[in-house]
Backbone as a ProteinNet text record, in pm:
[ID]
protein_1_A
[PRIMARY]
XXXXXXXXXXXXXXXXXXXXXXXXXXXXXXXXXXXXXXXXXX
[TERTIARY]
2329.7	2312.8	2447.1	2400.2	2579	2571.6	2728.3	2786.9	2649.2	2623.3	2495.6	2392.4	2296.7	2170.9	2193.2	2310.6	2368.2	2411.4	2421.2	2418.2	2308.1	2224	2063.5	2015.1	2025.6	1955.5	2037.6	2174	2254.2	2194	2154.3	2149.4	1969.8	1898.3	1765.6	1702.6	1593	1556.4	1641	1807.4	1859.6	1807.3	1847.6	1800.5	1927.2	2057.3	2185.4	2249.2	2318.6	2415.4	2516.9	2572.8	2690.6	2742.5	2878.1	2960.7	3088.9	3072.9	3216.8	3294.1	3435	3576	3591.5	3662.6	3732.4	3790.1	3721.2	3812.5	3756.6	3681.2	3622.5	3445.1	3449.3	3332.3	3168.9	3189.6	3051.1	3041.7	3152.3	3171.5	3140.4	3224.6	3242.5	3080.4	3043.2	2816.1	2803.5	2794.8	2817.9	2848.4	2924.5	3008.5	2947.7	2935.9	2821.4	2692.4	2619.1	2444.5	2455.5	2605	2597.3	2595.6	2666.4	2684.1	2552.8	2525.3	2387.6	2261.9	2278.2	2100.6	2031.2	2079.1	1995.7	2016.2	1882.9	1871.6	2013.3	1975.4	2111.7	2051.5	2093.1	2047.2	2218.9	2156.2	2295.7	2348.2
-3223.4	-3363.1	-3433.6	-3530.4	-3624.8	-3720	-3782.6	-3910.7	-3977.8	-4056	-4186.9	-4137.4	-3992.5	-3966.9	-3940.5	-3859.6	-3856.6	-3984.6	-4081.9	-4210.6	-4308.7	-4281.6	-4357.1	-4239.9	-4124	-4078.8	-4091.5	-4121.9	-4190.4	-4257.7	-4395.3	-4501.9	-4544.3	-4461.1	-4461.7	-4540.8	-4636.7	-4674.7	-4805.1	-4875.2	-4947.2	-5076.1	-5197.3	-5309.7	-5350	-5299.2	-5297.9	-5148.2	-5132.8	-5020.3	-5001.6	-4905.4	-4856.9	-4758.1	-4858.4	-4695.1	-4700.8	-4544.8	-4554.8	-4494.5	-4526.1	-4488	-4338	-4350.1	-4174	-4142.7	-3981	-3944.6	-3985.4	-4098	-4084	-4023.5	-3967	-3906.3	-3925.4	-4028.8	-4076.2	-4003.5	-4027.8	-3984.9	-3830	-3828.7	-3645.6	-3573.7	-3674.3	-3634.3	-3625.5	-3711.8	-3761.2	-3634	-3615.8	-3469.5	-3289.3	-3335.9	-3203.3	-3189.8	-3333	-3357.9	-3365.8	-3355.9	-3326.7	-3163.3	-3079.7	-2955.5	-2880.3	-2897.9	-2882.3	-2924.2	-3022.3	-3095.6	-3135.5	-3178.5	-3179.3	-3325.8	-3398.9	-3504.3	-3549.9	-3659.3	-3731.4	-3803.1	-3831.9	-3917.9	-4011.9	-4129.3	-4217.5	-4211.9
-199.6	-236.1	-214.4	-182.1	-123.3	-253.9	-281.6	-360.7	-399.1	-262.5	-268.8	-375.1	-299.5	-404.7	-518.8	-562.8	-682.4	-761	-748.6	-754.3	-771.1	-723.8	-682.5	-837.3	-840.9	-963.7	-1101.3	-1071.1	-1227.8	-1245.6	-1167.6	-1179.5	-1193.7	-1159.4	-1163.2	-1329	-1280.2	-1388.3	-1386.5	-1419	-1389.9	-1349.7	-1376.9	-1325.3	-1169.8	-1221.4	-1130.3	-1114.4	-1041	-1020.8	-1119.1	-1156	-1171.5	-1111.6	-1049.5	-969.5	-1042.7	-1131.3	-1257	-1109.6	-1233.6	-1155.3	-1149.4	-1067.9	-1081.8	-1208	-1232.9	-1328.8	-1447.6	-1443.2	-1596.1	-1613.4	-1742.7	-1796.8	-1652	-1652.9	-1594.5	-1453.5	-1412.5	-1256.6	-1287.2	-1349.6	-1336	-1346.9	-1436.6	-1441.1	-1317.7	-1247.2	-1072.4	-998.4	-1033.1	-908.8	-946	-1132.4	-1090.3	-1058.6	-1103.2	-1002.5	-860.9	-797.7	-666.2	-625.4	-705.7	-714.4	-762.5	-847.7	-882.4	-825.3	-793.4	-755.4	-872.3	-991.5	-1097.9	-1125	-1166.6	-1233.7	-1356	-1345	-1491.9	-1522.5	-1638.4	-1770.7	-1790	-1830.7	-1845.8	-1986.7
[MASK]
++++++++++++++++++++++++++++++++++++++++++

């Protein structure tokens, strides 16, 4: 899974996007639903 889909499923449900910064909490959800393949919850 790349950045984007990992992104599209943070953000799923959403009326807008959020793309957190590096390095904080949110992202880091981000980088292991890319490692994983697993759904996120915000």
């Amino acid at each position: 899974m790349n950045y984007i889909d990992a992104l599209r499923k943070y953000n799923e449900g959403d009326d807008k996007w959020c793309v957190p910064r590096k390095g904080t909490e949110d992202y880091l959800k981000i980088r292991s639903m890319m490692n994983k393949g697993t759904k996120g919850t915000k």
